[in-house]
Tab-separated table of C-alpha atoms in Angstrom:
chain	number	residue	atom	x	y	z
A	22	ASP	CA	48.945	-100.080	72.686
A	23	GLN	CA	52.029	-100.221	70.547
A	24	ALA	CA	52.646	-103.894	71.275
A	25	ILE	CA	49.154	-104.842	69.996
A	26	VAL	CA	49.758	-102.712	66.724
A	27	THR	CA	53.150	-104.446	66.290
A	28	TYR	CA	51.749	-107.900	66.763
A	29	GLN	CA	48.815	-107.142	64.431
A	30	GLU	CA	51.147	-105.975	61.736
A	31	ALA	CA	53.262	-109.129	62.222
A	32	ILE	CA	50.207	-111.306	61.866
A	33	ARG	CA	49.230	-109.524	58.616
A	34	ILE	CA	52.722	-110.103	57.196
A	35	GLN	CA	53.001	-113.752	58.385
A	36	GLU	CA	49.469	-114.602	57.242
A	37	ALA	CA	50.287	-113.283	53.742
A	38	LEU	CA	53.325	-115.568	53.668
A	39	LEU	CA	51.264	-118.502	54.851
A	40	GLU	CA	48.663	-117.795	52.176
A	41	SER	CA	51.388	-118.001	49.532
A	42	ALA	CA	52.553	-121.350	50.914
A	43	PRO	CA	49.736	-122.930	52.983
A	44	ASP	CA	51.642	-126.115	53.719
A	45	ASN	CA	54.699	-124.403	54.989
A	46	ALA	CA	55.076	-125.539	58.590
A	47	SER	CA	57.519	-122.781	59.528
A	48	TYR	CA	55.040	-120.082	58.373
A	49	LYS	CA	52.195	-121.701	60.164
A	50	SER	CA	54.115	-122.000	63.353
A	51	SER	CA	55.199	-118.369	63.110
A	52	VAL	CA	51.631	-117.116	62.762
A	53	ALA	CA	50.564	-119.290	65.695
A	54	ASN	CA	53.311	-117.858	67.867
A	55	VAL	CA	52.464	-114.270	67.026
A	56	TYR	CA	48.722	-114.899	67.866
A	57	ALA	CA	49.825	-116.412	71.151
A	58	SER	CA	51.939	-113.273	71.891
A	59	LEU	CA	49.017	-111.038	70.968
A	60	GLY	CA	46.813	-113.096	73.354
A	61	HIS	CA	49.357	-112.545	76.140
A	62	VAL	CA	49.169	-108.847	75.713
A	63	TYR	CA	45.401	-108.800	75.740
A	64	MET	CA	45.330	-110.991	78.803
A	65	ALA	CA	47.824	-108.631	80.583
A	66	ILE	CA	45.643	-105.612	79.999
A	67	GLY	CA	42.377	-107.541	81.026
A	68	ASN	CA	40.775	-107.685	77.567
A	69	TYR	CA	39.817	-111.438	78.000
A	70	GLU	CA	37.524	-111.658	75.088
A	71	ARG	CA	40.215	-110.603	72.607
A	72	ALA	CA	42.724	-112.787	74.472
A	73	VAL	CA	40.551	-115.755	73.963
A	74	ALA	CA	40.066	-114.985	70.296
A	75	ALA	CA	43.806	-114.612	69.709
A	76	ASN	CA	44.678	-117.744	71.685
A	77	GLU	CA	42.025	-119.704	69.796
A	78	ALA	CA	43.548	-118.668	66.499
A	79	SER	CA	46.844	-119.820	67.768
A	80	LEU	CA	45.329	-123.090	68.908
A	81	LYS	CA	43.645	-123.735	65.561
A	82	LEU	CA	47.042	-123.404	63.679
A	83	THR	CA	48.903	-125.453	66.337
A	84	LYS	CA	46.351	-128.263	66.113
A	85	GLU	CA	46.771	-128.301	62.309
A	86	LEU	CA	50.493	-128.673	62.742
A	87	HIS	CA	50.114	-131.503	65.267
A	88	GLN	CA	47.622	-133.306	62.944
A	89	SER	CA	50.048	-132.987	60.032
A	90	TYR	CA	53.066	-134.019	61.960
A	91	ALA	CA	51.685	-136.463	64.631
A	92	ASP	CA	55.099	-137.842	65.522
A	93	ASN	CA	56.647	-134.461	66.160
A	94	THR	CA	56.890	-134.081	69.800
A	95	THR	CA	57.695	-130.336	69.550
A	96	TYR	CA	54.350	-129.728	67.942
A	97	GLN	CA	52.563	-131.828	70.609
A	98	ALA	CA	54.354	-129.859	73.377
A	99	ASN	CA	53.274	-126.585	71.709
A	100	LEU	CA	49.731	-127.822	71.497
A	101	ALA	CA	49.781	-128.572	75.207
A	102	LYS	CA	51.023	-125.049	75.846
A	103	ALA	CA	48.248	-123.618	73.563
A	104	TYR	CA	45.636	-125.396	75.683
A	105	THR	CA	47.263	-124.036	78.814
A	106	ARG	CA	46.970	-120.506	77.545
A	107	ILE	CA	43.244	-121.195	76.647
A	108	GLY	CA	42.737	-122.559	80.150
A	109	GLU	CA	44.439	-119.526	81.902
A	110	VAL	CA	42.515	-116.888	80.071
A	111	ASN	CA	39.194	-118.689	80.656
A	112	ARG	CA	40.061	-119.064	84.316
A	113	LEU	CA	40.730	-115.343	84.571
A	114	ARG	CA	37.424	-114.496	82.984
A	115	GLN	CA	35.757	-117.019	85.422
A	116	ASP	CA	34.730	-119.506	82.801
A	117	TYR	CA	35.843	-122.309	84.996
A	118	ASP	CA	34.319	-125.224	82.953
A	119	GLN	CA	36.250	-124.173	79.853
A	120	ALA	CA	39.327	-123.497	81.885
A	121	ILE	CA	39.215	-127.064	83.383
A	122	ALA	CA	38.525	-128.689	80.097
A	123	ALA	CA	41.479	-126.933	78.480
A	124	HIS	CA	43.864	-127.733	81.354
A	125	GLU	CA	42.761	-131.396	81.300
A	126	THR	CA	43.544	-131.544	77.561
A	127	SER	CA	46.986	-129.925	78.218
A	128	LEU	CA	47.725	-132.440	80.867
A	129	LYS	CA	46.744	-135.355	78.640
A	130	LEU	CA	48.936	-134.151	75.767
A	131	SER	CA	51.814	-133.717	78.235
A	132	GLN	CA	51.360	-137.213	79.563
A	133	GLU	CA	51.267	-138.692	76.126
A	134	LEU	CA	54.694	-137.246	75.252
A	135	GLN	CA	56.292	-140.097	77.158
A	136	ASP	CA	59.309	-138.030	77.818
A	137	SER	CA	61.692	-138.448	80.680
A	138	GLY	CA	63.842	-136.211	82.769
A	139	PRO	CA	63.295	-132.933	84.574
A	140	ALA	CA	61.787	-130.932	81.690
A	141	HIS	CA	59.045	-133.513	81.341
A	142	GLU	CA	58.336	-133.587	85.084
A	143	TYR	CA	58.418	-129.794	85.243
A	144	ARG	CA	55.813	-129.739	82.378
A	145	LEU	CA	53.530	-132.190	84.196
A	146	ALA	CA	53.944	-130.478	87.556
A	147	SER	CA	52.783	-127.203	85.880
A	148	ALA	CA	49.859	-128.888	84.140
A	149	TYR	CA	48.596	-130.454	87.483
A	150	TYR	CA	49.044	-127.033	89.231
A	151	ASN	CA	47.179	-125.149	86.542
A	152	LEU	CA	44.325	-127.734	86.716
A	153	GLY	CA	44.270	-127.612	90.493
A	154	ILE	CA	43.999	-123.748	90.612
A	155	ALA	CA	41.078	-123.975	88.103
A	156	HIS	CA	39.289	-126.484	90.263
A	157	SER	CA	39.961	-124.352	93.356
A	158	ASN	CA	38.561	-121.230	91.661
A	159	ARG	CA	35.496	-123.278	90.872
A	160	ARG	CA	35.236	-124.283	94.562
A	161	ASP	CA	35.731	-127.895	93.675
A	162	TYR	CA	38.346	-128.396	96.441
A	163	GLU	CA	38.299	-132.184	96.271
A	164	ASN	CA	39.589	-132.274	92.701
A	165	ALA	CA	41.724	-129.263	93.393
A	166	MET	CA	43.535	-131.136	96.105
A	167	ILE	CA	44.190	-134.189	93.974
A	168	ALA	CA	45.750	-132.103	91.231
A	169	LEU	CA	47.721	-129.829	93.596
A	170	GLN	CA	49.104	-132.764	95.550
A	171	ARG	CA	50.288	-134.434	92.336
A	172	SER	CA	51.955	-131.131	91.377
A	173	ARG	CA	53.463	-131.007	94.825
A	174	ASP	CA	54.895	-134.485	94.522
A	175	LYS	CA	56.533	-133.902	91.179
A	176	ARG	CA	57.909	-130.509	92.437
A	177	GLU	CA	59.258	-132.180	95.534
A	178	ALA	CA	61.009	-134.756	93.382
A	179	LEU	CA	62.532	-132.042	91.127
A	180	LEU	CA	63.826	-130.147	94.207
A	181	LYS	CA	65.307	-133.244	95.609
A	182	LEU	CA	67.183	-133.780	92.370
A	183	TYR	CA	68.232	-130.159	92.126
A	184	PRO	CA	68.345	-128.667	95.642
A	185	GLY	CA	70.058	-125.535	94.461
A	186	ASN	CA	67.432	-124.620	91.871
A	187	ALA	CA	65.702	-121.490	93.180
A	188	ASP	CA	62.911	-121.750	90.531
A	189	TYR	CA	61.999	-125.257	91.700
A	190	ARG	CA	61.993	-124.155	95.334
A	191	ASN	CA	59.783	-121.167	94.612
A	192	LEU	CA	57.259	-123.269	92.567
A	193	LEU	CA	57.096	-125.790	95.415
A	194	ALA	CA	56.386	-122.957	97.887
A	195	ASN	CA	53.552	-121.785	95.604
A	196	VAL	CA	51.930	-125.127	95.400
A	197	TYR	CA	52.085	-125.585	99.185
A	198	GLY	CA	50.411	-122.156	99.493
A	199	SER	CA	47.701	-123.166	97.100
A	200	ILE	CA	47.203	-126.482	99.021
A	201	GLY	CA	46.941	-124.427	102.238
A	202	THR	CA	44.352	-122.199	100.752
A	203	ALA	CA	42.286	-125.077	99.458
A	204	HIS	CA	42.400	-126.681	102.932
A	205	GLU	CA	41.445	-123.430	104.551
A	206	ARG	CA	38.448	-123.040	102.263
A	207	GLU	CA	37.330	-126.549	103.137
A	208	GLY	CA	37.612	-125.753	106.910
A	209	ASN	CA	40.606	-128.093	107.429
A	210	TYR	CA	42.495	-125.551	109.332
A	211	ASP	CA	45.226	-127.780	110.828
A	212	GLU	CA	46.248	-129.025	107.340
A	213	ALA	CA	46.008	-125.406	106.100
A	214	ILE	CA	48.360	-124.239	108.745
A	215	SER	CA	50.806	-127.010	108.034
A	216	ALA	CA	50.819	-126.353	104.291
A	217	HIS	CA	51.212	-122.594	104.672
A	218	LYS	CA	54.012	-123.099	107.207
A	219	ARG	CA	55.851	-125.349	104.701
A	220	SER	CA	55.395	-122.708	101.982
A	221	GLN	CA	56.850	-120.087	104.271
A	222	GLU	CA	59.815	-122.158	105.180
A	223	LEU	CA	60.674	-122.651	101.406
A	224	LYS	CA	60.392	-118.935	100.872
A	225	GLU	CA	62.617	-118.192	103.850
A	226	GLU	CA	65.222	-120.716	102.387
A	227	LEU	CA	65.072	-118.751	99.151
A	228	LEU	CA	65.684	-115.531	100.988
A	229	GLU	CA	68.585	-116.948	102.936
A	230	SER	CA	70.187	-118.290	99.684
A	231	ASP	CA	69.718	-114.990	97.833
A	232	PRO	CA	69.023	-112.144	100.214
A	233	GLU	CA	69.019	-109.462	97.587
A	234	ASN	CA	66.018	-111.010	95.738
């Protein structure tokens, strides 16, 4: 795959630069980003072992940056994203314990940022959602429901603030769908129907507002 070759060459060049200046935060961040991109490609083609390796290399560098610049919120946010990527690839390869541990760490880092505003709430909503999906895949529907409902509450609040935001509406539809699936698997069919119905309503609202997409 040409993308893999391109990223591997970029890593070789960036690592050479980093070796020449090991304390250069910009170089270290660049290497971490390229490893993350390589991990994304491996994940997309289903090579989860190599995806894990690439994302762990990215995580190691991102941790080092966070440790060196503990007050830098960008590096902490990037570390949360790195753990999210680790969580997702482990979920896809059905290592749910590792996935849950990574998503819990991502959530904790996001909570510690003490930000405010829609970007922070969006980040937390996503972290809760990812954690809920991992719990659901592990068939721990009680903990899945807790996380998914927290994601739902934050996404409801975001949509209330920005009712014209199609992305927020679509994400809320997704979380209601996941809540419905979790209820269904627990045998709570009335709750499942209600959640799936709400998900469908939100999707129909999206279609009405943008019928070409």
